[in-house]
Amino acid sequence: MAEGFFTVEHTALENFARQLLEGAGVARQRAALVASNLIFGNLRGVDSHGMQLLPYYVEQLSSGLIDGAQDGAVLREGGATMLYNASNGLGAVTSAICCDHAIRLANEHGVAFVVARDANHFGAAAYWGRRISAEGLIGFAFCNASPIVPPFQAKEPRLGTNPICMSVPGAPETSWLLDMATTTVAANRIFKAYHNKQAEIPPGWAMDKEGRPTTSTNEAFHGLIMPLGGYKGTGLAVMVEILCAILGGGAMSTEVGGLRVKDRPMGVSHSFLAIDPARFVGAAEFAGRMDKLTDYLHSAAPGSGFDEVLIAGEPEARFEKQRRESGVPLGPGEWQRLIDWAAKFGVAPPAYT
Amino acid sequence: MAEGFFTVEHTALENFARQLLEGAGVARQRAALVASNLIFGNLRGVDSHGMQLLPYYVEQLSSGLIDGAQDGAVLREGGATMLYNASNGLGAVTSAICCDHAIRLANEHGVAFVVARDANHFGAAAYWGRRISAEGLIGFAFCNASPIVPPFQAKEPRLGTNPICMSVPGAPETSWLLDMATTTVAANRIFKAYHNKQAEIPPGWAMDKEGRPTTSTNEAFHGLIMPLGGYKGTGLAVMVEILCAILGGGAMSTEVGGLRVKDRPMGVSHSFLAIDPARFVGAAEFAGRMDKLTDYLHSAAPGSGFDEVLIAGEPEARFEKQRRESGVPLGPGEWQRLIDWAAKFGVAPPAYT
């Protein structure tokens, strides 16, 4: 592991996360669910959606911006749809409930769509897509997010990184699993380049503060994140905004709070779509056809500079295999923040190497 | 209009299209539907999905690769889902039937998902999203397509431009409407740059034949189209492939034919998702919230070099307003191909300016 990192065995880290959440007043079962959601991010190499989030959750729980005792409530259910009031509960808690409703409704109707409003950060969207696909259904998860991205042609933010996630049934180690923000890259790739004193970033990642495309890391750091491919990324982000906030009746665009916003709850909305392959080609044939599609993709000759072609989810599955074996590395700043909360709550930190 | 163009009043052009299709043996009602679908593309400035397609349709009808007399048949219906066999009928004919099933099922269940296999080109996906949203539902249309795009990191094509379309209820002139290929740009933008002897194209559009990103128009012309933003575009294209071909049981990846493929039917699959806002915030509130979101987006200060911020569908709505007034321009090559078929079928060409 890199110099200065604290590497913790993943189950020990998950216990630690649960204990910290319990320290913040969250009941054990809810705390365990949030911990599982966070460790999932770390195991798959998506550290921005792992333990890094926990100090924010704890702060928001402590200040009352998240209500750790809430499960939310069904606002309306009809046919294969449901509107859910997450009532400012923990994102993982209300998302688990909503996914389970989506699974139940899709088993009954073949397809289901559930929207939750007044919700909080749900960690990695892939966790929810996977929760649905583990039941033999195609699972989609969407979420609107804090407004940090300008629409195409603009220089003022109006949209979040609004992720799109789709997961298909199959072995977690090998199944195709897409979880992508609708920006070209996550904001923290730009922060990382800046902190590593990299002078240039690739074209398409960012704009300067006037909305001009830039490859200067410095301009990008003080500028704006680029919607994926320009107007298409904006279109996809708006698609997610509609499926979550507009349909659900929650905060939209600049109304949305954030992890670092102290004066109001986050107020994001989530949506979950589940589709049963058994209603179409059938479950077994669907699985066989997914394998065949994966083979087609893997069989494409790699381009110059690459030695393999990967499917969505494959890089993360490799991370997971490795980190399940050798532990989850946490950066020194991240570790310190966790240790500070542990001291406050009287929780013993886990062993590390 | 540009030099050398033939500009035709849009209803005259639509009649002409219908007559040519009737000349190719298509019954009047089916021919009228296909003509309406094509003119929709032209009116909105998406000429690649307008009358340019008609000569291909006529060739494929004449050679038996499209069965112009087919309506297809329901393979299975259950709950809010349907699997449809398009039986190689005209894409517009079977898509209209499938959209109407999606509308019926979504009215009953709040959400519906319909997949059609063994289908043909359905023109602009926006036409189908709009057909669903005209009934007060959110409409999505997806289609897999001829394999011309390499997966990320590859240099051999495995996927189509696999479009994603979403349309919301509201006035067609002002409503948000997304219809995008999952490549950075359509292939014909690269062809156009090449034919206009433009030396350079923007980064992110294309790769050379070895799969290296290039801004050389010449290399791009002989090379490969770039998935939108790299691995994310590939992920979205695979998402569409799964929702269409994998679920539907039709041709996938390199099995798919094409408009210029003479030895087998196109064999694409379509899918249609419909969601009823009345089951969530309610139809009226949904409309009000869409207006509010549109206002948020429009209110963002334009970036340097731009004087306004547009929402998805707005550029096309402007084209449509202008072309409804002043006609549809057809290029000389396109015009000649249509005229040649008109002569063969004894159809009088429309007046032009």
XYZ file of C-alpha atoms in Angstrom:
706
model
C 0.000 0.000 0.000
C 1.040 3.566 -0.607
C 3.090 5.403 2.064
C 1.031 6.908 4.851
C -2.062 4.788 4.263
C -3.822 2.852 7.003
C -4.951 -0.509 5.690
C -7.779 -2.228 7.533
C -9.293 -5.670 7.029
C -12.703 -5.073 5.504
C -14.930 -6.792 8.071
C -13.095 -4.992 10.870
C -13.623 -1.724 9.016
C -17.303 -2.494 8.548
C -17.686 -3.176 12.289
C -15.881 0.063 13.028
C -18.225 1.980 10.724
C -21.246 0.400 12.403
C -19.940 1.279 15.849
C -19.320 4.900 14.871
C -22.863 5.174 13.546
C -24.195 3.615 16.725
C -22.098 6.190 18.567
C -23.998 8.851 16.643
C -27.230 7.374 17.940
C -28.218 5.104 15.055
C -29.865 1.796 16.012
C -27.746 -1.275 15.401
C -29.570 -2.728 12.390
C -29.713 0.600 10.564
C -26.082 1.287 11.407
C -25.078 -2.127 10.032
C -26.845 -1.411 6.753
C -25.156 1.973 6.289
C -21.798 0.391 7.171
C -22.306 -2.351 4.582
C -23.179 0.288 1.961
C -20.017 2.287 2.720
C -17.648 -0.703 2.759
C -19.108 -1.792 -0.589
C -17.782 1.471 -2.042
C -14.329 0.996 -0.557
C -14.079 -2.655 -1.588
C -14.832 -1.741 -5.186
C -12.222 1.023 -5.234
C -14.833 3.798 -5.234
C -13.341 5.457 -2.165
C -15.296 8.674 -2.691
C -18.419 6.649 -1.828
C -16.896 4.676 1.023
C -15.721 5.539 4.518
C -14.951 9.093 3.330
C -18.682 9.762 3.633
C -19.004 8.568 7.221
C -17.757 11.724 8.990
C -20.308 13.764 7.001
C -23.085 11.360 7.951
C -22.046 11.562 11.607
C -21.922 15.364 11.517
C -25.337 15.564 9.896
C -26.779 13.045 12.342
C -25.325 15.008 15.250
C -26.705 18.322 14.036
C -30.124 16.831 13.256
C -29.817 17.329 9.489
C -30.280 13.559 9.076
C -32.897 11.789 11.203
C -31.191 8.487 12.027
C -34.353 7.041 13.583
C -36.498 7.418 10.445
C -37.585 4.651 8.088
C -39.805 6.950 6.041
C -43.298 6.025 4.864
C -45.215 5.086 1.728
C -46.981 8.149 0.301
C -48.837 6.233 -2.397
C -48.731 2.853 -4.052
C -50.680 1.922 -7.153
C -50.151 -0.730 -9.834
C -46.431 -1.226 -10.275
C -45.453 2.161 -8.839
C -44.730 3.700 -5.476
C -43.979 7.175 -4.162
C -42.078 7.096 -0.897
C -41.366 9.797 1.650
C -37.862 9.123 2.929
C -38.564 11.664 5.704
C -34.903 12.630 5.885
C -33.852 9.187 7.121
C -30.442 7.710 6.408
C -30.067 7.195 2.637
C -29.163 3.534 2.939
C -32.060 2.817 5.295
C -34.772 4.251 3.069
C -33.139 2.965 -0.130
C -33.155 -0.600 1.183
C -36.870 -0.295 1.899
C -37.571 1.229 -1.514
C -35.512 -1.416 -3.345
C -37.438 -4.129 -1.546
C -40.713 -2.542 -2.623
C -39.398 -2.369 -6.205
C -38.488 -6.063 -6.029
C -41.901 -7.014 -4.676
C -43.743 -4.933 -7.288
C -41.591 -6.181 -10.179
C -42.129 -9.777 -9.129
C -45.851 -9.092 -9.278
C -46.031 -6.896 -12.412
C -42.816 -7.661 -14.337
C -41.602 -4.084 -13.989
C -41.757 -1.567 -11.141
C -40.793 2.026 -10.530
C -40.323 3.497 -7.043
C -39.413 7.108 -6.281
C -38.286 8.376 -2.865
C -38.116 12.048 -1.971
C -36.599 13.946 0.990
C -33.808 11.411 1.102
C -30.126 11.459 1.959
C -26.922 10.218 0.293
C -27.263 6.535 -0.591
C -23.569 5.795 -1.075
C -22.655 3.991 -4.283
C -25.674 3.591 -6.578
C -24.260 0.189 -7.572
C -25.130 -1.152 -4.126
C -28.819 -0.590 -4.896
C -28.707 -1.848 -8.459
C -27.036 -4.948 -7.070
C -29.620 -5.354 -4.291
C -32.317 -5.555 -6.962
C -30.339 -7.752 -9.376
C -29.510 -10.174 -6.545
C -33.216 -11.071 -6.703
C -33.032 -12.018 -10.378
C -34.252 -8.660 -11.697
C -32.545 -5.964 -13.733
C -32.019 -3.148 -11.249
C -31.629 0.557 -11.959
C -30.862 3.241 -9.386
C -30.861 6.984 -9.974
C -30.239 9.925 -7.674
C -30.173 13.672 -8.058
C -27.357 15.417 -6.238
C -25.913 18.699 -5.021
C -25.779 21.311 -7.815
C -22.125 21.516 -8.856
C -22.394 21.003 -12.636
C -23.401 23.718 -15.125
C -25.769 22.780 -17.927
C -24.125 22.676 -21.367
C -23.175 26.191 -22.556
C -23.542 27.659 -19.057
C -21.082 28.776 -16.415
C -23.322 28.473 -13.365
C -24.105 25.120 -11.746
C -27.664 23.828 -11.878
C -27.327 20.042 -11.750
C -25.639 17.344 -9.701
C -23.406 14.548 -10.905
C -26.744 12.637 -11.079
C -25.638 9.010 -11.432
C -27.149 6.263 -13.565
C -26.757 2.688 -12.356
C -27.886 -0.552 -13.976
C -27.140 -4.030 -12.694
C -28.075 -7.405 -14.184
C -28.606 -10.712 -12.387
C -25.564 -12.992 -12.241
C -22.440 -13.708 -10.236
C -21.259 -10.455 -8.626
C -17.645 -11.224 -9.560
C -18.268 -11.295 -13.318
C -21.572 -9.545 -14.032
C -21.866 -6.383 -16.041
C -22.639 -3.499 -13.682
C -22.765 0.138 -14.752
C -22.570 2.949 -12.205
C -21.636 6.285 -13.702
C -21.941 9.956 -12.918
C -23.247 12.022 -15.820
C -20.143 14.201 -15.786
C -17.054 13.220 -17.788
C -15.194 12.463 -14.555
C -15.921 12.757 -10.857
C -14.896 16.083 -9.315
C -12.314 14.356 -7.159
C -10.267 13.287 -10.215
C -9.681 16.988 -10.835
C -8.891 17.643 -7.151
C -6.424 14.754 -7.232
C -4.626 16.099 -10.319
C -4.413 19.488 -8.599
C -3.050 18.096 -5.345
C -0.574 15.937 -7.293
C 0.623 19.108 -9.077
C -0.226 17.681 -12.502
C -0.205 20.691 -14.900
C -2.648 19.298 -17.448
C -5.817 17.222 -17.441
C -7.303 15.552 -20.546
C -9.704 17.574 -22.720
C -13.371 17.138 -21.875
C -12.965 16.911 -18.099
C -13.545 20.505 -17.094
C -14.181 24.130 -17.925
C -12.661 27.284 -16.494
C -14.876 29.551 -14.400
C -16.119 31.297 -17.546
C -17.367 28.003 -18.961
C -14.558 27.607 -21.503
C -13.211 24.061 -21.965
C -9.760 23.817 -20.405
C -6.952 21.314 -19.968
C -5.230 23.436 -17.320
C -5.516 21.655 -13.983
C -5.346 24.964 -12.163
C -8.170 26.510 -14.218
C -10.224 23.343 -13.825
C -9.717 23.290 -10.068
C -11.118 26.814 -9.822
C -13.629 26.181 -12.582
C -16.463 23.822 -13.445
C -16.972 20.117 -14.058
C -17.917 19.224 -17.640
C -21.171 17.374 -18.363
C -20.324 14.077 -20.105
C -19.725 14.935 -23.757
C -21.409 18.362 -23.450
C -25.145 18.528 -24.161
C -25.620 14.773 -23.901
C -24.311 14.667 -20.337
C -26.612 17.543 -19.450
C -29.491 15.658 -21.061
C -28.742 12.546 -19.014
C -28.416 14.576 -15.799
C -31.808 16.187 -16.481
C -33.244 12.726 -17.219
C -32.147 11.669 -13.724
C -33.437 14.928 -12.198
C -36.853 14.246 -13.726
C -36.975 10.570 -12.692
C -36.047 11.534 -9.130
C -36.964 15.057 -8.041
C -39.578 16.137 -10.588
C -41.621 12.929 -10.340
C -41.072 12.602 -6.607
C -41.841 16.181 -5.603
C -38.537 16.758 -3.777
C -35.846 19.418 -4.042
C -34.596 20.077 -7.579
C -31.555 21.785 -9.076
C -30.196 24.503 -6.767
C -32.760 23.623 -4.067
C -30.761 20.485 -3.262
C -28.498 20.624 -0.193
C -25.287 18.725 0.227
C -22.921 16.833 2.487
C -21.102 20.060 3.315
C -24.239 22.231 3.550
C -25.025 22.975 7.177
C -28.301 24.886 7.081
C -30.731 22.389 5.579
C -31.142 18.660 4.900
C -29.755 17.291 1.650
C -33.241 16.599 0.296
C -32.209 14.475 -2.671
C -34.575 12.054 -4.373
C -33.852 8.478 -5.448
C -35.568 6.292 -7.981
C -35.430 2.567 -8.547
C -36.540 0.663 -11.624
C -36.765 -3.124 -11.643
C -37.441 -5.313 -14.705
C -37.967 -9.082 -14.606
C -36.158 -10.908 -17.454
C -38.428 -13.894 -16.825
C -41.231 -11.910 -18.517
C -39.161 -11.542 -21.673
C -36.675 -14.172 -22.941
C -36.714 -15.965 -19.586
C -34.192 -15.909 -16.767
C -31.903 -18.690 -18.021
C -31.801 -17.448 -21.590
C -31.187 -13.920 -20.361
C -28.149 -15.124 -18.403
C -26.815 -17.046 -21.414
C -27.308 -14.039 -23.667
C -25.512 -11.744 -21.194
C -22.543 -14.149 -21.282
C -22.615 -14.075 -25.058
C -22.692 -10.267 -25.161
C -19.798 -10.159 -22.692
C -17.862 -12.537 -24.964
C -18.533 -10.307 -27.976
C -17.206 -7.295 -26.077
C -14.156 -9.105 -24.683
C -13.329 -10.452 -28.147
C -12.797 -6.988 -29.675
C -9.103 -6.400 -30.397
C -7.697 -3.866 -27.907
C -6.774 -0.456 -29.270
C -3.231 0.827 -29.348
C -1.940 1.296 -25.802
C -4.381 -1.200 -24.237
C -4.007 -4.900 -23.685
C -7.583 -5.850 -22.897
C -11.183 -4.751 -23.261
C -13.180 -4.647 -20.045
C -16.917 -4.578 -19.404
C -18.600 -2.220 -16.933
C -18.000 -3.388 -13.376
C -14.917 -5.439 -14.227
C -12.354 -2.920 -12.898
C -14.363 -2.618 -9.666
C -14.654 -6.415 -9.335
C -10.854 -6.644 -9.541
C -10.502 -4.038 -6.834
C -12.949 -5.960 -4.701
C -11.101 -9.260 -5.045
C -7.843 -7.600 -4.102
C -9.214 -5.563 -1.204
C -11.134 -8.494 0.269
C -7.755 -10.206 0.474
C -5.458 -7.387 1.515
C -7.692 -4.841 3.192
C -9.006 -1.351 2.518
C -6.471 1.507 2.436
C -7.543 4.783 4.054
C -5.678 8.040 3.542
C -4.142 9.782 6.566
C -6.659 12.659 6.640
C -9.574 10.273 6.290
C -8.172 7.992 9.015
C -7.694 10.927 11.391
C -11.265 12.121 10.982
C -12.559 8.624 11.761
C -10.248 8.288 14.772
C -11.405 11.644 16.130
C -15.034 10.515 16.033
C -14.054 7.154 17.540
C -12.416 8.957 20.471
C -15.503 11.084 20.959
C -17.801 8.036 20.942
C -15.451 5.803 22.942
C -15.111 3.319 20.058
C -11.850 1.363 19.723
C -10.223 1.877 16.304
C -9.612 -1.270 14.233
C -6.156 -2.786 13.730
C -4.322 -1.530 10.682
C -1.127 -2.167 8.776
C -31.346 27.733 -48.490
C -27.880 26.613 -49.429
C -26.906 26.417 -53.080
C -27.991 23.244 -54.830
C -30.655 22.278 -52.289
C -34.208 21.346 -53.233
C -36.630 22.801 -50.717
C -40.032 21.160 -50.444
C -43.076 22.162 -48.407
C -43.324 19.587 -45.629
C -46.829 18.230 -46.261
C -46.024 17.833 -49.953
C -42.842 15.994 -48.985
C -44.768 13.743 -46.623
C -47.262 12.888 -49.387
C -44.385 12.174 -51.725
C -42.799 9.848 -49.157
C -46.090 8.018 -48.686
C -46.535 7.609 -52.433
C -43.025 6.213 -52.856
C -43.673 3.678 -50.096
C -46.967 2.741 -51.712
C -44.999 2.355 -54.941
C -42.823 -0.150 -53.093
C -45.966 -2.112 -52.231
C -46.730 -0.775 -48.753
C -50.428 -0.340 -47.900
C -51.585 3.258 -47.615
C -52.006 3.484 -43.845
C -48.657 1.897 -43.109
C -46.994 4.058 -45.757
C -48.513 7.201 -44.200
C -47.132 6.264 -40.798
C -43.605 5.697 -42.106
C -43.804 8.969 -44.060
C -44.870 10.862 -40.933
C -41.962 9.320 -38.996
C -39.447 10.377 -41.686
C -40.759 13.937 -42.078
C -40.601 14.328 -38.299
C -36.828 13.797 -38.573
C -36.455 16.352 -41.351
C -38.648 18.954 -39.667
C -36.528 18.777 -36.533
C -33.287 19.158 -38.476
C -32.263 15.535 -37.939
C -31.846 14.899 -41.647
C -29.943 11.651 -41.088
C -33.241 10.222 -39.779
C -35.478 11.802 -42.382
C -35.993 11.287 -46.093
C -32.392 10.096 -46.410
C -33.590 6.763 -45.028
C -36.374 6.286 -47.554
C -34.299 4.936 -50.465
C -32.856 2.305 -48.094
C -36.318 1.330 -46.931
C -37.504 1.056 -50.525
C -34.491 -1.062 -51.513
C -34.998 -3.372 -48.553
C -38.728 -3.645 -49.233
C -38.011 -4.438 -52.881
C -35.462 -7.124 -52.063
C -37.675 -8.661 -49.375
C -35.354 -7.731 -46.496
C -38.248 -5.771 -44.944
C -41.747 -7.280 -45.000
C -43.944 -4.254 -45.657
C -47.148 -6.226 -45.032
C -46.253 -7.269 -41.484
C -47.682 -5.870 -38.272
C -45.873 -8.404 -36.077
C -47.486 -10.223 -33.171
C -47.505 -10.319 -29.383
C -45.211 -13.098 -28.123
C -46.143 -12.699 -24.485
C -47.906 -10.200 -22.274
C -47.951 -10.327 -18.495
C -48.435 -7.691 -15.818
C -47.034 -4.412 -17.116
C -44.730 -6.045 -19.675
C -44.871 -7.270 -23.234
C -42.525 -9.065 -25.601
C -43.362 -8.409 -29.233
C -42.226 -10.116 -32.412
C -41.875 -7.364 -34.996
C -41.577 -10.119 -37.634
C -39.380 -7.939 -39.795
C -42.155 -5.433 -40.458
C -41.500 -1.754 -41.127
C -39.923 -0.200 -38.027
C -42.483 2.575 -37.758
C -45.398 0.168 -38.140
C -44.363 -2.177 -35.354
C -43.113 0.664 -33.117
C -46.484 2.406 -33.282
C -48.177 -0.812 -32.165
C -45.642 -1.344 -29.358
C -45.921 2.259 -28.136
C -49.682 1.895 -28.002
C -49.325 -1.262 -25.928
C -46.899 0.575 -23.610
C -49.432 3.404 -23.242
C -52.268 0.981 -22.480
C -50.189 -0.963 -19.949
C -48.835 2.177 -18.242
C -52.333 3.597 -17.927
C -53.303 0.375 -16.198
C -50.196 -0.219 -14.051
C -48.484 3.185 -13.787
C -45.392 1.930 -15.603
C -44.909 -0.411 -18.567
C -42.041 -1.945 -20.486
C -42.396 -3.348 -24.001
C -39.617 -4.978 -26.029
C -39.835 -5.750 -29.762
C -37.373 -8.017 -31.552
C -36.719 -8.735 -35.243
C -37.525 -5.140 -36.031
C -36.338 -2.558 -38.530
C -35.127 1.047 -38.387
C -37.667 3.170 -36.509
C -36.451 6.582 -37.712
C -35.885 9.175 -34.997
C -36.350 7.688 -31.517
C -37.880 11.038 -30.484
C -40.941 10.255 -32.603
C -41.704 7.297 -30.305
C -40.894 9.045 -27.054
C -43.241 11.794 -28.211
C -45.979 9.311 -29.178
C -45.993 8.068 -25.591
C -45.672 11.504 -23.957
C -48.542 12.831 -26.082
C -50.727 10.553 -23.927
C -49.595 12.204 -20.695
C -46.907 9.650 -19.883
C -43.119 9.901 -19.713
C -41.946 8.001 -22.781
C -38.605 6.305 -23.346
C -37.465 4.649 -26.566
C -34.299 2.612 -27.036
C -32.905 0.761 -30.047
C -29.816 -1.291 -30.721
C -28.176 -0.620 -34.059
C -25.636 -1.764 -36.624
C -22.230 -2.466 -35.047
C -20.026 0.466 -36.007
C -18.711 1.551 -32.583
C -15.844 -0.153 -30.714
C -16.207 -0.706 -26.993
C -13.922 1.532 -24.888
C -10.242 0.498 -25.262
C -10.980 -1.562 -28.388
C -10.364 -1.020 -32.077
C -13.005 -3.351 -33.465
C -16.698 -2.410 -33.564
C -19.143 -4.349 -31.400
C -21.956 -1.891 -30.678
C -24.306 0.447 -32.505
C -24.916 4.109 -31.851
C -27.709 2.730 -29.594
C -29.843 5.801 -28.889
C -31.559 6.809 -25.658
C -34.718 8.893 -25.921
C -36.888 10.346 -23.176
C -39.867 12.631 -23.708
C -42.113 14.276 -21.123
C -45.748 15.364 -21.512
C -46.267 18.991 -22.513
C -46.481 21.292 -25.503
C -44.268 19.866 -28.289
C -42.879 23.335 -29.041
C -41.381 23.858 -25.597
C -41.096 20.494 -23.845
C -37.825 18.928 -22.826
C -37.076 16.022 -25.199
C -33.822 14.083 -25.176
C -32.817 11.905 -28.135
C -29.146 11.057 -28.215
C -26.839 8.462 -29.674
C -24.398 6.997 -27.161
C -21.435 8.093 -29.260
C -19.905 11.564 -28.828
C -21.247 12.594 -32.225
C -23.132 10.901 -35.056
C -20.901 9.337 -37.709
C -22.182 11.780 -40.304
C -20.654 14.760 -38.467
C -17.271 13.195 -39.198
C -18.223 12.471 -42.830
C -19.345 16.071 -43.207
C -16.051 17.458 -41.831
C -14.195 15.186 -44.262
C -16.261 16.207 -47.275
C -15.920 19.877 -46.290
C -12.116 19.382 -46.183
C -11.925 20.468 -42.548
C -8.461 19.343 -41.337
C -9.325 18.944 -37.657
C -12.259 17.733 -35.596
C -12.677 18.390 -31.850
C -11.093 15.939 -29.398
C -13.373 13.142 -28.217
C -15.203 12.618 -31.501
C -13.186 9.788 -33.008
C -10.274 7.389 -32.939
C -7.900 6.327 -35.684
C -8.122 2.756 -36.962
C -5.778 1.581 -34.201
C -8.152 2.943 -31.561
C -6.035 5.988 -30.675
C -7.953 9.225 -30.025
C -7.441 11.600 -32.929
C -8.387 15.111 -34.000
C -7.318 14.497 -37.604
C -10.423 14.453 -39.787
C -8.682 12.165 -42.249
C -7.706 9.627 -39.593
C -11.189 9.820 -38.081
C -12.834 9.259 -41.446
C -10.840 6.059 -41.890
C -11.061 5.234 -38.205
C -13.640 4.674 -35.508
C -16.394 6.619 -33.777
C -15.750 7.343 -30.096
C -18.191 6.133 -27.434
C -19.515 9.167 -25.521
C -16.836 10.072 -22.999
C -15.083 6.679 -23.332
C -16.188 3.909 -20.971
C -19.395 5.689 -19.982
C -20.642 5.817 -23.576
C -19.836 2.131 -23.942
C -21.714 1.452 -20.713
C -24.782 3.319 -21.967
C -24.641 1.534 -25.341
C -24.502 -1.830 -23.538
C -27.411 -0.703 -21.330
C -29.448 -0.151 -24.510
C -28.242 -3.448 -26.017
C -29.468 -5.277 -22.888
C -32.838 -3.475 -22.744
C -33.434 -4.259 -26.424
C -31.653 -7.312 -27.800
C -30.688 -9.273 -24.697
C -34.125 -9.027 -23.081
C -35.946 -9.382 -26.382
C -34.026 -12.338 -27.787
C -33.067 -10.629 -31.063
C -29.758 -10.060 -32.835
C -27.016 -8.576 -30.650
C -23.702 -6.854 -31.319
C -22.153 -8.014 -34.625
C -25.226 -10.160 -35.405
C -27.172 -6.992 -36.230
C -27.600 -6.132 -39.912
C -27.886 -2.661 -41.318
C -29.424 -0.338 -43.859
C -26.568 -1.037 -46.259
C -26.351 -4.778 -45.506
C -27.865 -6.759 -48.358
C -27.759 -10.362 -47.184
C -29.968 -10.377 -44.105
C -32.673 -8.338 -42.367
C -31.578 -5.619 -39.982
C -32.918 -7.539 -36.983
C -32.675 -4.738 -34.461
C -34.709 -4.668 -31.247
C -36.625 -1.737 -29.764
C -37.797 -1.111 -26.257
C -40.320 1.327 -24.868
C -40.760 2.396 -21.275
C -43.749 4.455 -20.147
C -44.231 6.024 -16.702
C -47.371 7.806 -15.541
C -46.641 11.021 -13.560
C -50.203 10.866 -12.217
C -49.044 7.983 -9.969
C -46.355 10.191 -8.430
C -46.707 13.964 -7.889
C -49.732 14.116 -10.193
C -49.984 15.286 -13.786
C -50.533 18.997 -13.124
C -47.806 19.285 -10.519
C -45.444 17.351 -12.764
C -46.038 19.881 -15.545
C -45.476 22.801 -13.181
C -42.290 21.260 -11.848
C -40.971 20.643 -15.381
C -41.516 24.338 -16.124
C -39.661 25.228 -12.942
C -36.733 22.966 -13.813
C -36.626 24.474 -17.294
C -36.525 27.945 -15.729
C -33.639 26.906 -13.461
C -31.691 25.659 -16.482
C -32.457 28.687 -18.645
C -31.470 31.018 -15.801
C -27.845 29.796 -15.692
C -25.478 32.461 -17.021
C -24.160 31.410 -20.445
C -20.498 30.474 -20.639
C -17.952 32.446 -22.631
C -18.785 32.238 -26.343
C -22.473 31.434 -25.821
C -25.433 33.763 -25.484
C -28.043 31.364 -24.159
C -28.551 28.041 -22.405
C -30.882 25.606 -24.154
C -32.713 22.538 -22.893
C -32.810 19.224 -24.768
C -35.178 19.445 -27.718
C -35.030 23.222 -27.965
C -32.658 23.380 -30.970
C -34.836 20.820 -32.781
C -38.037 22.749 -31.926
C -36.498 25.849 -33.523
C -35.661 23.871 -36.644
C -39.203 22.571 -36.746
C -40.774 26.027 -36.487
C -38.576 27.305 -39.286
C -38.994 24.286 -41.566
C -42.763 24.174 -41.110
C -42.745 27.708 -42.486
C -40.110 27.532 -45.188
C -39.915 23.889 -46.171
C -37.468 21.011 -45.894
C -34.174 21.280 -47.784
C -32.898 18.118 -49.472
C -29.358 17.770 -50.793
C -28.831 17.142 -54.515
C -27.728 13.510 -54.100
C -30.624 12.751 -51.811
C -33.081 14.453 -54.150
C -31.781 12.488 -57.129
C -32.182 9.143 -55.354
C -35.787 10.008 -54.490
C -36.513 11.197 -58.030
C -35.096 7.985 -59.486
C -37.457 5.896 -57.365
C -40.339 8.239 -58.220
C -39.701 7.664 -61.941
C -39.606 3.905 -61.399
C -42.914 3.956 -59.492
C -44.599 6.553 -61.705
C -44.943 9.030 -58.826
C -44.908 12.760 -59.600
C -42.155 14.601 -57.659
C -43.315 17.459 -55.410
C -42.774 21.121 -56.276
C -39.550 22.581 -54.926
C -37.769 25.909 -54.701
